[in-house]
Coordinates of C-alpha atoms in Angstrom, one line a residue:
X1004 CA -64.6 -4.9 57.2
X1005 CA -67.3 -6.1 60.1
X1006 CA -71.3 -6.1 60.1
X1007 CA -73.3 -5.2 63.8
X1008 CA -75.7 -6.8 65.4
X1009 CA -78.2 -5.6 67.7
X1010 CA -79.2 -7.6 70.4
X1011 CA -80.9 -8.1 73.8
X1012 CA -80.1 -4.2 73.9
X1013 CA -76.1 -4.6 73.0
X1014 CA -74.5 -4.0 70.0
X1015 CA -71.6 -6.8 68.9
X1016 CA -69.6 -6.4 66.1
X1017 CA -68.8 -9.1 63.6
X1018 CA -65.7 -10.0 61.6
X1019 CA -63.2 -12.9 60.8
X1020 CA -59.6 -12.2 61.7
X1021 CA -57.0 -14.2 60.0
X1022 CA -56.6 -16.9 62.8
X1023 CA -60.4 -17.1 62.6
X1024 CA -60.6 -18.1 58.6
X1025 CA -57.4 -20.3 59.2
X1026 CA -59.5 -22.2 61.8
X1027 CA -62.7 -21.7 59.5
X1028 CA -61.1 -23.8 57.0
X1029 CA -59.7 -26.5 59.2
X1030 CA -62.8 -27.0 61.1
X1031 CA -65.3 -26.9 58.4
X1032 CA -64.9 -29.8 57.3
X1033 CA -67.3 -32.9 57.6
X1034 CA -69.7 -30.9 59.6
X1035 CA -73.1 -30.3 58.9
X1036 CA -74.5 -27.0 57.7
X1037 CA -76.5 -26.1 60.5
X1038 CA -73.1 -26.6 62.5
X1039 CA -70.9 -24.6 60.0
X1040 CA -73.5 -21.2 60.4
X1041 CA -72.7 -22.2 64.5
X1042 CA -68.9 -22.4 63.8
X1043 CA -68.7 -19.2 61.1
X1044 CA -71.4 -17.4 64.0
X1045 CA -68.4 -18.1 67.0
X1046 CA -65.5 -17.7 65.3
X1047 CA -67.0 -14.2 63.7
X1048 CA -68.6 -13.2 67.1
X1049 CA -65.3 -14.1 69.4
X1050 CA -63.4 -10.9 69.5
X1051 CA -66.0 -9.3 71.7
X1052 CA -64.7 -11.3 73.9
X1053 CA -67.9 -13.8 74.2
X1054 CA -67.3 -17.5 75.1
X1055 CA -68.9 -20.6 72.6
X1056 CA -72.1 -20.6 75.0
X1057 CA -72.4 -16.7 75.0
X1058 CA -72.1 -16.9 71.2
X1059 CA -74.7 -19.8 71.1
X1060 CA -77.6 -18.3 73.0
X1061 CA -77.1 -15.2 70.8
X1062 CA -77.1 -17.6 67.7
X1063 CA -80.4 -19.0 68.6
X1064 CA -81.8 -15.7 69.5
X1065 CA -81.3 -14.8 66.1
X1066 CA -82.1 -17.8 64.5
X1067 CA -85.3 -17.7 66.4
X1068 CA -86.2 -13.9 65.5
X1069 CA -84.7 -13.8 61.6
X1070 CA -84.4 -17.4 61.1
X1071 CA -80.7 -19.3 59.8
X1072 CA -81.2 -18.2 55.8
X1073 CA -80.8 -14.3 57.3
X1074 CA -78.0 -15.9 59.3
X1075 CA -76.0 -17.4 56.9
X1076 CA -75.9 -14.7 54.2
X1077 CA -75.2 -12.4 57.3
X1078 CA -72.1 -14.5 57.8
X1079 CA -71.1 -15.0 54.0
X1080 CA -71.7 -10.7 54.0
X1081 CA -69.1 -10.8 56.5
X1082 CA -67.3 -13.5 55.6
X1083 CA -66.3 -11.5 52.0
X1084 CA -65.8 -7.8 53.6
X1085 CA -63.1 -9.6 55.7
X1086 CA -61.5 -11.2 52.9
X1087 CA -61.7 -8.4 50.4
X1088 CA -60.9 -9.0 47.3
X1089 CA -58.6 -11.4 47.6
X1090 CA -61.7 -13.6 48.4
X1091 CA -60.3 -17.0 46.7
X1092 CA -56.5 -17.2 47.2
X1093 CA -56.5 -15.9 51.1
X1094 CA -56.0 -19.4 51.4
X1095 CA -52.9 -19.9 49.5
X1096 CA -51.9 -17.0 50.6
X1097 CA -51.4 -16.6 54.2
X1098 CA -47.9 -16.9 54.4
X1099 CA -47.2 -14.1 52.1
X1100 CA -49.8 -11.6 54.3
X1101 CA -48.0 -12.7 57.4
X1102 CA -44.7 -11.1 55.7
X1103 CA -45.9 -8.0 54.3
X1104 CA -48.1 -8.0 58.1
X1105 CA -45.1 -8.7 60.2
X1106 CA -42.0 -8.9 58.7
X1107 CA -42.6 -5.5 56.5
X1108 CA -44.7 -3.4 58.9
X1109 CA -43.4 -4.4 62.3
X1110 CA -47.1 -5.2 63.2
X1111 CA -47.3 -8.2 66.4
X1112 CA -47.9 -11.5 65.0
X1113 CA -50.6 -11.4 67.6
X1114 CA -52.1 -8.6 66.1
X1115 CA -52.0 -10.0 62.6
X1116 CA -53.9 -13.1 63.5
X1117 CA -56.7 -10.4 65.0
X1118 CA -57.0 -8.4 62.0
X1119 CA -59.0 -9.3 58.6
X1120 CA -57.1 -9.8 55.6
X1121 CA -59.1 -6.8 54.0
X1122 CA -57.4 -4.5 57.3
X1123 CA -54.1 -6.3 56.0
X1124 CA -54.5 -5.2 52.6
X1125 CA -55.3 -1.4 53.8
X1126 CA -52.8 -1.5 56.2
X1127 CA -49.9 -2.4 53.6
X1128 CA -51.1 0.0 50.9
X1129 CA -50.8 2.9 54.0
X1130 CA -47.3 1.2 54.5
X1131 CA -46.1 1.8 51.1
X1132 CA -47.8 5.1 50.7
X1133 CA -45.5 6.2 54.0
X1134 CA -42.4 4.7 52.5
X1135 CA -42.9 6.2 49.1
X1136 CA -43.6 9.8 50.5
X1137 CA -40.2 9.1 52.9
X1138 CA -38.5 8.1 49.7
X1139 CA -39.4 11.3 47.7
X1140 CA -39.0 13.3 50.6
X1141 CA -35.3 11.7 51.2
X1142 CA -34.8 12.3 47.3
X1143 CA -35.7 16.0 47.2
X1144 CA -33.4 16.6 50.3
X1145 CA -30.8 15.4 48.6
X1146 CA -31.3 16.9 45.3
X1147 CA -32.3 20.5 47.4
X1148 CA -28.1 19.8 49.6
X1149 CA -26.7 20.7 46.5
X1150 CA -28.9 23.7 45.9
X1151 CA -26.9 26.8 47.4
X1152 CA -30.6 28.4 48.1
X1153 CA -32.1 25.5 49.3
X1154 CA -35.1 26.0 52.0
X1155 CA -36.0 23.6 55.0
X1156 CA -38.6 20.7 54.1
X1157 CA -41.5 21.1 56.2
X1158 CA -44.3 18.6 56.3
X1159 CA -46.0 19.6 59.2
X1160 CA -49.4 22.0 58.3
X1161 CA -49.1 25.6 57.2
X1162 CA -51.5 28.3 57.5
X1163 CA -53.1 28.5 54.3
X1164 CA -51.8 25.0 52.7
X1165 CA -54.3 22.6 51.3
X1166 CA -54.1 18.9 50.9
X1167 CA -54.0 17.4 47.8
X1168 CA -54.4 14.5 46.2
X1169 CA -52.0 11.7 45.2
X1170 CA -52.6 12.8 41.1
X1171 CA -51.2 16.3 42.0
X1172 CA -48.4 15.5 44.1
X1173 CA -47.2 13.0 41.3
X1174 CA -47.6 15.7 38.5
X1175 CA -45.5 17.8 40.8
X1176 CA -42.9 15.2 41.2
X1177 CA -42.8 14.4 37.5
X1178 CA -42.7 18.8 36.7
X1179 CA -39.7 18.6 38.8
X1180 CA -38.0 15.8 37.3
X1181 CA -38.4 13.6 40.7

Protein backbone atom coordinates (compact mmCIF):
# COMPACT_ATOMS: atom_id res chain seq x y z
CA UNK A 1 0.00 0.00 0.00
CA UNK A 2 3.15 2.65 0.32
CA UNK A 3 6.98 2.33 -0.87
CA UNK A 4 9.93 4.04 1.64
CA UNK A 5 12.46 6.08 0.89
CA UNK A 6 15.61 6.63 2.55
CA UNK A 7 17.03 9.86 2.63
CA UNK A 8 19.46 12.43 4.09
CA UNK A 9 19.31 9.83 7.10
CA UNK A 10 15.14 9.83 7.32
CA UNK A 11 12.90 7.51 6.23
CA UNK A 12 9.43 8.91 4.43
CA UNK A 13 6.89 6.87 3.45
CA UNK A 14 5.11 7.12 0.13
CA UNK A 15 1.40 6.55 -0.94
CA UNK A 16 -1.53 8.35 -2.75
CA UNK A 17 -4.65 8.73 -0.55
CA UNK A 18 -7.91 9.21 -2.32
CA UNK A 19 -7.89 13.06 -2.23
CA UNK A 20 -4.34 12.73 -3.60
CA UNK A 21 -5.43 10.68 -6.98
CA UNK A 22 -8.60 12.86 -7.20
CA UNK A 23 -6.22 15.86 -7.37
CA UNK A 24 -3.72 13.73 -9.49
CA UNK A 25 -6.20 13.56 -12.13
CA UNK A 26 -7.31 17.06 -12.14
CA UNK A 27 -3.98 18.57 -12.13
CA UNK A 28 -2.26 16.39 -14.51
CA UNK A 29 -3.41 17.72 -17.17
CA UNK A 30 -1.43 19.93 -19.83
CA UNK A 31 1.69 19.67 -17.85
CA UNK A 32 4.84 18.52 -18.82
CA UNK A 33 6.34 15.20 -17.76
CA UNK A 34 9.05 16.36 -15.90
CA UNK A 35 6.34 18.40 -13.94
CA UNK A 36 3.82 15.44 -13.56
CA UNK A 37 6.96 13.02 -11.67
CA UNK A 38 7.12 16.62 -9.44
CA UNK A 39 3.26 16.66 -8.98
CA UNK A 40 2.85 12.55 -8.47
CA UNK A 41 6.39 13.02 -6.10
CA UNK A 42 4.30 15.85 -3.70
CA UNK A 43 1.06 14.62 -3.72
CA UNK A 44 2.64 10.92 -2.74
CA UNK A 45 5.16 12.46 -0.26
CA UNK A 46 2.55 15.00 1.56
CA UNK A 47 1.19 12.90 4.37
CA UNK A 48 4.52 13.11 6.17
CA UNK A 49 3.55 16.24 6.66
CA UNK A 50 6.27 17.96 4.20
CA UNK A 51 5.40 21.24 2.41
CA UNK A 52 5.81 21.54 -1.79
CA UNK A 53 9.55 22.96 -1.13
CA UNK A 54 10.40 20.09 1.43
CA UNK A 55 9.08 17.68 -1.18
CA UNK A 56 11.11 19.37 -3.97
CA UNK A 57 14.60 19.47 -2.52
CA UNK A 58 14.00 15.74 -1.69
CA UNK A 59 12.83 15.27 -5.43
CA UNK A 60 15.93 16.66 -6.76
CA UNK A 61 17.99 14.77 -4.29
CA UNK A 62 16.79 11.82 -5.75
CA UNK A 63 16.74 12.77 -9.11
CA UNK A 64 20.30 13.76 -8.75
CA UNK A 65 21.43 10.38 -6.94
CA UNK A 66 18.97 7.70 -9.01
CA UNK A 67 18.01 9.96 -11.78
CA UNK A 68 13.93 10.63 -12.89
CA UNK A 69 13.49 7.07 -14.88
CA UNK A 70 14.09 5.33 -11.12
CA UNK A 71 11.70 8.15 -10.10
CA UNK A 72 8.91 7.68 -12.16
CA UNK A 73 8.50 3.87 -12.02
CA UNK A 74 9.02 4.45 -8.20
CA UNK A 75 5.85 6.65 -8.40
CA UNK A 76 3.90 4.38 -11.00
CA UNK A 77 5.03 1.26 -8.20
CA UNK A 78 3.23 3.32 -5.85
CA UNK A 79 0.85 4.73 -7.83
CA UNK A 80 -0.73 0.90 -8.47
CA UNK A 81 -0.20 -0.60 -4.73
CA UNK A 82 -2.48 2.39 -3.76
CA UNK A 83 -4.99 1.70 -6.27
CA UNK A 84 -5.10 -2.04 -6.06
CA UNK A 85 -6.77 -3.71 -8.34
CA UNK A 86 -9.25 -1.64 -9.13
CA UNK A 87 -6.34 0.29 -11.05
CA UNK A 88 -8.69 1.59 -14.10
CA UNK A 89 -12.15 2.39 -12.80
CA UNK A 90 -10.97 4.18 -9.28
CA UNK A 91 -11.85 6.96 -11.40
CA UNK A 92 -15.39 6.22 -12.13
CA UNK A 93 -15.60 5.03 -8.99
CA UNK A 94 -15.10 7.28 -6.22
CA UNK A 95 -18.47 7.99 -5.26
CA UNK A 96 -19.25 4.39 -4.65
CA UNK A 97 -15.92 3.96 -2.29
CA UNK A 98 -16.95 7.05 -0.41
CA UNK A 99 -20.29 4.99 0.49
CA UNK A 100 -19.06 1.76 1.37
CA UNK A 101 -15.95 4.19 3.29
CA UNK A 102 -18.34 6.39 4.99
CA UNK A 103 -21.71 5.78 4.83
CA UNK A 104 -21.23 1.81 5.48
CA UNK A 105 -18.33 1.77 7.89
CA UNK A 106 -18.83 4.99 9.85
CA UNK A 107 -15.13 5.90 8.86
CA UNK A 108 -14.56 10.24 8.85
CA UNK A 109 -14.81 11.52 5.44
CA UNK A 110 -11.52 13.06 6.48
CA UNK A 111 -10.08 9.82 6.97
CA UNK A 112 -11.37 8.47 3.74
CA UNK A 113 -9.74 11.12 1.63
CA UNK A 114 -6.28 9.99 3.66
CA UNK A 115 -6.52 6.48 2.98
CA UNK A 116 -5.59 4.55 -0.45
CA UNK A 117 -8.34 2.95 -2.22
CA UNK A 118 -6.42 -0.41 -1.86
CA UNK A 119 -6.76 0.35 2.36
CA UNK A 120 -10.59 0.99 1.28
CA UNK A 121 -10.89 -2.13 -0.33
CA UNK A 122 -9.26 -4.14 2.80
CA UNK A 123 -11.03 -2.13 5.13
CA UNK A 124 -14.62 -3.07 3.53
CA UNK A 125 -13.81 -6.75 3.11
CA UNK A 126 -12.88 -6.68 7.22
CA UNK A 127 -16.30 -4.77 7.37
CA UNK A 128 -18.25 -7.50 5.88
CA UNK A 129 -16.28 -10.27 7.38
CA UNK A 130 -17.44 -8.56 11.06
CA UNK A 131 -21.00 -8.27 9.91
CA UNK A 132 -21.19 -11.69 8.53
CA UNK A 133 -19.63 -13.37 11.69
CA UNK A 134 -22.35 -10.90 13.81
CA UNK A 135 -24.96 -12.27 11.53
CA UNK A 136 -24.16 -16.05 12.15
CA UNK A 137 -23.48 -15.47 15.56
CA UNK A 138 -27.04 -13.53 15.95
CA UNK A 139 -28.48 -16.69 13.88
CA UNK A 140 -27.09 -19.44 16.16
CA UNK A 141 -28.41 -17.53 19.26
CA UNK A 142 -31.54 -17.62 18.12
CA UNK A 143 -31.68 -21.04 16.72
CA UNK A 144 -29.69 -22.19 20.34
CA UNK A 145 -33.20 -19.82 22.55
CA UNK A 146 -35.15 -22.46 21.47
CA UNK A 147 -32.83 -25.26 22.53
CA UNK A 148 -33.84 -26.24 26.21
CA UNK A 149 -29.91 -27.22 26.73
CA UNK A 150 -28.58 -24.39 25.13
CA UNK A 151 -24.90 -23.16 26.39
CA UNK A 152 -23.66 -19.42 26.42
CA UNK A 153 -21.85 -18.19 23.08
CA UNK A 154 -18.51 -17.24 23.91
CA UNK A 155 -16.16 -15.66 21.48
CA UNK A 156 -13.57 -14.47 23.57
CA UNK A 157 -10.26 -17.07 23.70
CA UNK A 158 -10.32 -20.41 25.50
CA UNK A 159 -7.54 -22.27 26.83
CA UNK A 160 -6.80 -24.82 24.38
CA UNK A 161 -8.95 -23.30 21.31
CA UNK A 162 -7.34 -22.80 17.99
CA UNK A 163 -8.16 -20.43 15.18
CA UNK A 164 -9.26 -21.51 12.18
CA UNK A 165 -9.76 -20.66 8.94
CA UNK A 166 -12.71 -19.15 7.15
CA UNK A 167 -13.12 -22.81 4.99
CA UNK A 168 -13.67 -24.63 8.36
CA UNK A 169 -15.94 -22.32 9.98
CA UNK A 170 -18.11 -22.38 6.78
CA UNK A 171 -18.12 -26.29 6.67
CA UNK A 172 -19.25 -25.97 10.24
CA UNK A 173 -21.93 -23.68 9.46
CA UNK A 174 -23.16 -25.71 6.52
CA UNK A 175 -22.81 -29.31 9.03
CA UNK A 176 -25.14 -27.43 11.16
CA UNK A 177 -27.60 -26.42 8.77
CA UNK A 178 -26.60 -22.52 9.32
Amino acid sequence: MEKFIHINNEFYSLKFGTKCLIQLNEFSKNISDQELIKLKFFLAIQHNGLNYQEALIIFNQLAADKGLDYLDGLLCEVLDLSIGDNNADFYLHIEELYRKCVGEMGIAPRIFYEMTPHEIDLAYQGYLDRVQLEANCNLIAIRKSKDSHAKLISLLEQPGWIETSNAEREQTFDALGI
